[in-house]
Amino acid sequence: MTKKTIIISGINMKEGGIFTILENCLQKISEYALKNNLKVVALVHEKSKFSYPNIEYIEFPKAKKSWLIRLYYEFFYFKKISKKIHTDVWFSLHDVSPNVICDKQFVYFHHPTIFYKSSFKDWKFDYKIGIFSILYQYLTQFNLKKNHTVFVQQNWIKNEFEKLYKIQNIKVCYPEYTEEITSKKTDLDPNKIHFFYPSFPRTFKNFELIFEAISLLENTIKSKVKFHFTTIKDNPHRFAKYLYNKYNTMPEVHFKGWISRDEVLKLYNSVDCIVFPSKLETWGLPLTEAKAFNKPILAANLPYAKETLGNYDKVSFFDTENPKELAQLITDFVNNTIHYQGNNDLFDKNDQLNDWNAIFDFILKD
């Protein structure tokens, strides 16, 4: 059997959620390559971060220095690589469709800012969000139709993609999730009802809605609640500093700094309710994690949240622009009078790919 060659590109996937996507992909294809007579070449930012066998790594340490360098790689240099390494499949994991020569080309899209209308706050605290919301819409369309298939994480993104770019070759691939739970707990005040929002302080994460909702609570409710936030204390990010300086004096608020994964899991297991007001997500992993702990959830009334949660009874939704609505849900929860809306999975998953091996089978089939 002739050995096929696949190039997987993730040169800007250095940290955070996008790095996890790259790491998971390489871990799975390392095992897949051995079983399926496959040559794998991975284009990465820093190859020392990976030790998965059966993969040849090519390093691009300058890829994150500037967009001009990144675009040079995508639209000029990668063509040279694709000529040098006869490539059956080129799989770009980071939204952009490069200019390459190969038998089949695929792109994995997970950057939802093209569907986001940036506000003054976004430009003030994190101008990259504003730039991405404009630039990415146009950058994404370059070479888009050269792809055999565009992979996206949710059906709502698929629908928006079809409208925006007038293409039909889109496959939904839910991210592969390995459930992590713990029986351990962290020490919390037993006289309080504890709420938790696990998120990095980005402007679109909509933290202020929670603080506004708290300010609307009656004093009898305020005295009973504590809201926990991670990655805000001692965070040099401009928006994190703003949140800490403005809201740290609220007695109902507890800002944490960076904590370990074990501590995050212990918090999930210890708190009473998860609040998730984010305006923009490709998936919304904390919702999946909260569901694994069977926690009550108050979530943004947006398509991503409903698709992420699937079938789940202990959830109610609120308008992301309406702190009064969230305040009422918090009050009902504290008073034990809440009637959960619940959520149903309404999507047809027959044509969906649900793990990395299914994706590899799809892109490598003759």
XYZ file of C-alpha atoms in Angstrom:
366
model
C 0.000 0.000 0.000
C 1.355 3.448 -0.982
C 1.942 5.646 2.020
C -0.135 8.835 1.937
C 1.267 12.129 3.197
C -0.751 14.627 5.224
C 0.496 18.040 6.290
C -1.191 19.480 9.351
C -0.662 23.206 9.790
C -1.007 24.946 13.158
C 1.812 27.498 13.169
C -0.036 30.132 15.214
C -1.587 27.711 17.727
C 0.691 28.490 20.633
C -1.529 28.652 23.722
C -5.052 28.463 25.108
C -7.952 26.686 23.457
C -6.459 26.697 19.964
C -3.307 24.987 21.253
C -5.497 22.304 22.827
C -7.098 21.681 19.416
C -3.678 21.227 17.800
C -2.385 19.044 20.629
C -5.438 16.782 20.558
C -5.240 16.459 16.789
C -1.550 15.495 16.827
C -2.017 13.063 19.689
C -4.769 11.255 17.790
C -3.068 11.266 14.381
C 0.140 9.930 15.932
C -1.768 6.758 16.811
C -3.767 6.804 13.574
C -0.638 7.093 11.378
C 0.895 3.916 12.764
C -2.250 1.908 12.036
C -2.923 3.391 8.619
C 0.486 3.620 6.900
C 0.444 7.410 6.946
C 3.239 9.981 6.780
C 2.402 13.001 8.947
C 4.184 16.356 8.791
C 3.134 18.921 11.409
C 3.864 22.624 10.967
C 3.994 24.100 14.476
C 5.151 27.192 16.308
C 7.467 25.327 18.685
C 8.214 21.644 18.175
C 9.651 21.163 21.681
C 6.056 21.269 22.979
C 5.252 17.981 21.248
C 6.612 14.486 21.723
C 4.048 12.408 19.829
C 5.780 9.771 17.685
C 5.171 8.991 13.994
C 5.147 12.715 13.164
C 7.770 14.903 11.483
C 7.729 18.404 12.991
C 8.698 21.622 11.182
C 9.010 24.679 13.400
C 7.914 28.266 12.647
C 8.950 30.354 15.682
C 8.356 33.675 13.871
C 4.747 32.889 12.944
C 3.275 34.857 15.866
C 5.539 37.912 15.528
C 3.344 39.684 12.999
C 0.439 39.123 10.634
C 2.671 39.940 7.657
C 4.926 37.007 8.534
C 1.910 34.759 9.050
C 0.408 35.738 5.696
C 3.762 35.232 3.959
C 3.863 31.684 5.260
C 0.235 30.947 4.358
C 0.174 32.356 0.844
C 3.774 32.060 -0.367
C 6.101 29.864 1.678
C 3.665 26.981 2.187
C 3.409 26.579 -1.570
C 7.147 25.816 -1.616
C 6.689 23.248 1.145
C 3.799 21.593 -0.674
C 5.975 21.309 -3.816
C 8.941 19.923 -1.889
C 6.873 17.393 0.087
C 4.458 15.636 -2.234
C 1.240 16.191 -0.329
C -1.885 14.112 -0.614
C -3.753 16.137 2.021
C -3.154 19.599 3.446
C -5.137 20.147 6.640
C -5.079 23.709 8.007
C -6.239 23.806 11.630
C -6.296 27.582 12.018
C -9.051 29.103 9.878
C -6.924 30.303 6.935
C -6.879 28.416 3.611
C -3.264 28.609 2.370
C -2.045 28.704 -1.216
C -0.679 25.166 -1.648
C -0.392 22.368 -4.176
C -1.922 19.099 -3.003
C -4.497 16.498 -3.990
C -7.046 17.597 -1.392
C -7.173 20.578 0.939
C -9.187 21.060 4.145
C -9.597 23.825 6.717
C -10.815 23.649 10.317
C -12.587 26.869 11.292
C -12.946 27.874 14.947
C -12.689 31.679 15.063
C -16.230 33.076 15.477
C -15.280 36.775 15.515
C -16.295 37.070 11.861
C -19.894 36.835 13.136
C -19.317 39.348 15.946
C -20.117 43.060 15.843
C -17.352 44.679 17.861
C -18.163 47.525 20.248
C -16.222 50.532 21.507
C -15.322 48.491 24.587
C -13.701 45.829 22.400
C -11.556 48.415 20.626
C -10.671 50.123 23.908
C -9.531 47.081 25.865
C -8.574 44.543 23.199
C -8.261 46.112 19.760
C -7.389 42.742 18.214
C -10.996 41.637 18.679
C -12.143 44.638 16.660
C -9.544 44.002 13.971
C -10.358 40.296 13.787
C -14.086 40.976 13.493
C -13.351 42.988 10.332
C -10.203 41.418 8.895
C -11.076 37.761 9.461
C -14.252 37.974 7.404
C -12.178 38.850 4.334
C -9.136 36.758 5.163
C -11.268 33.651 5.586
C -12.658 33.885 2.066
C -9.204 33.748 0.407
C -8.772 30.298 -1.171
C -11.842 29.104 0.742
C -13.312 27.410 -2.312
C -10.083 25.468 -2.882
C -10.997 23.338 0.120
C -12.588 19.958 -0.403
C -14.415 20.500 2.925
C -14.619 23.207 5.578
C -14.905 21.803 9.110
C -16.735 23.806 11.796
C -17.584 23.035 15.424
C -21.315 23.803 15.502
C -24.374 23.891 13.275
C -24.965 27.610 13.848
C -21.502 28.338 12.423
C -22.262 26.091 9.461
C -25.466 28.006 8.785
C -23.726 31.389 9.049
C -20.888 30.214 6.813
C -23.308 29.074 4.151
C -25.039 32.465 4.175
C -21.861 34.545 4.235
C -19.702 32.653 1.750
C -22.307 30.849 -0.380
C -20.691 27.422 0.002
C -22.201 24.042 0.793
C -19.175 21.821 1.465
C -19.254 22.231 5.253
C -19.072 19.481 7.863
C -19.911 19.871 11.529
C -17.355 18.266 13.847
C -18.090 18.536 17.539
C -14.854 18.853 19.531
C -13.759 15.618 21.123
C -14.234 15.955 24.873
C -12.756 13.716 27.531
C -14.847 14.113 30.641
C -12.933 15.206 33.726
C -14.629 15.246 37.091
C -13.432 15.061 40.671
C -14.899 14.150 44.021
C -12.657 16.696 45.751
C -13.964 20.060 46.920
C -12.511 23.439 47.730
C -13.311 25.297 50.952
C -16.162 27.747 50.454
C -18.306 29.644 52.953
C -21.097 27.190 53.854
C -23.444 30.086 54.619
C -23.350 31.383 51.034
C -24.792 30.222 47.734
C -21.887 30.120 45.294
C -21.911 30.997 41.601
C -18.983 30.429 39.227
C -17.998 31.937 35.879
C -14.848 30.154 34.597
C -13.536 32.319 31.781
C -10.579 34.404 30.642
C -11.266 38.171 30.774
C -12.035 39.062 27.165
C -14.454 41.870 26.417
C -16.955 39.642 24.603
C -17.149 37.354 27.633
C -19.674 39.828 29.044
C -18.490 39.890 32.678
C -20.163 43.232 33.349
C -23.610 41.734 32.875
C -23.065 39.662 36.034
C -21.876 42.676 38.038
C -24.838 44.737 36.842
C -27.194 41.905 37.780
C -25.635 41.709 41.259
C -26.200 45.436 41.768
C -29.898 44.903 41.013
C -30.355 42.197 43.640
C -32.242 42.948 46.815
C -30.050 43.180 49.922
C -31.520 39.990 51.366
C -30.313 38.130 48.255
C -26.948 39.902 48.116
C -26.180 38.766 51.653
C -26.566 35.144 50.610
C -24.449 34.977 47.430
C -20.825 34.856 46.363
C -19.654 34.970 42.730
C -16.291 33.433 41.817
C -14.171 34.453 38.812
C -10.855 33.000 37.664
C -7.825 34.551 35.871
C -8.679 38.173 36.790
C -6.625 38.890 39.907
C -2.951 39.705 39.135
C -3.614 39.409 35.412
C -1.633 42.035 33.390
C -4.247 42.007 30.596
C -5.753 45.493 30.297
C -9.363 44.363 30.550
C -8.581 42.148 33.563
C -7.093 45.137 35.382
C -10.165 47.200 34.555
C -12.525 44.547 35.940
C -10.469 44.057 39.089
C -10.144 47.768 39.857
C -13.816 48.511 39.240
C -15.535 45.540 40.864
C -13.143 44.060 43.432
C -14.753 46.017 46.277
C -18.151 44.353 45.731
C -18.621 42.049 48.747
C -20.472 39.513 46.604
C -17.494 39.098 44.262
C -14.397 36.933 44.677
C -11.683 37.371 42.045
C -9.130 34.582 41.744
C -5.904 34.626 39.762
C -4.579 31.783 37.674
C -5.386 28.448 39.289
C -4.507 24.889 38.364
C -6.774 22.605 36.391
C -7.323 20.561 39.559
C -8.504 23.682 41.394
C -10.885 24.538 38.566
C -12.416 21.060 38.762
C -12.723 21.335 42.538
C -14.557 24.639 42.101
C -16.990 23.074 39.633
C -17.692 20.389 42.199
C -18.081 22.855 45.087
C -20.202 25.699 43.728
C -23.989 25.690 43.491
C -24.510 27.176 40.039
C -22.618 28.108 36.847
C -23.279 31.442 35.143
C -22.164 31.788 31.513
C -23.036 35.125 29.834
C -20.456 35.075 26.992
C -21.619 36.675 23.748
C -19.300 34.676 21.516
C -18.051 31.082 21.545
C -17.327 28.424 18.961
C -18.248 25.840 21.561
C -18.376 26.988 25.187
C -16.372 24.280 26.946
C -17.297 25.413 30.506
C -20.910 24.551 29.685
C -19.866 21.018 28.773
C -17.791 20.801 31.939
C -20.619 22.115 34.131
C -22.955 19.578 32.560
C -20.474 16.798 33.407
C -20.802 17.861 37.066
C -24.596 17.996 36.697
C -24.618 21.601 37.897
C -27.484 24.067 37.483
C -26.610 26.518 34.716
C -27.691 30.046 33.836
C -26.544 30.620 30.260
C -26.639 33.166 27.466
C -29.690 32.794 25.260
C -27.577 32.197 22.155
C -27.293 29.340 19.625
C -23.803 28.247 20.722
C -24.973 27.669 24.321
C -28.013 25.646 23.326
C -26.068 23.447 20.920
C -23.254 22.909 23.421
C -25.643 21.857 26.178
C -27.709 19.493 24.044
C -30.251 17.623 26.146
C -30.106 19.135 29.626
C -32.830 19.886 32.158
C -31.089 22.108 34.727
C -30.578 25.208 32.615
C -32.292 28.550 32.086
C -31.320 31.188 29.542
C -31.118 34.981 29.709
C -30.694 37.857 27.268
C -27.021 38.887 27.124
C -28.048 42.555 27.196
C -30.533 42.305 30.058
C -29.026 42.292 33.589
C -32.515 42.527 35.100
C -33.419 39.174 33.573
C -30.280 37.560 34.963
C -30.899 39.160 38.383
C -34.344 37.588 38.465
C -32.924 34.138 37.652
C -30.321 34.523 40.405
C -33.042 35.571 42.847
C -35.210 32.599 41.879
C -32.258 30.260 42.291
C -31.404 31.598 45.749
C -35.054 31.385 46.808
C -35.294 27.870 45.398
C -38.222 28.939 43.209
C -36.497 28.650 39.846
C -38.281 26.758 37.083
C -35.636 25.638 34.603
C -36.389 26.107 30.924
C -34.358 23.053 30.012
C -32.834 22.438 26.605
C -33.274 19.843 23.869
C -30.830 18.688 21.207
C -32.644 19.417 17.941
C -29.851 18.783 15.430
C -29.581 15.877 13.008
C -26.195 14.277 13.676
C -26.283 11.611 10.961
C -23.932 13.611 8.732
C -21.700 14.782 11.571
C -18.132 13.749 12.450
C -17.760 13.282 16.191
C -14.073 12.547 16.805
C -10.638 13.020 15.248
C -10.466 9.498 13.843
C -13.730 10.097 11.966
C -12.240 13.307 10.542
C -9.057 11.492 9.463
C -11.078 8.724 7.829
C -13.091 11.352 5.949
C -10.178 13.436 4.669
C -8.015 10.457 3.678
C -10.619 8.393 1.882
C -10.053 7.945 -1.865
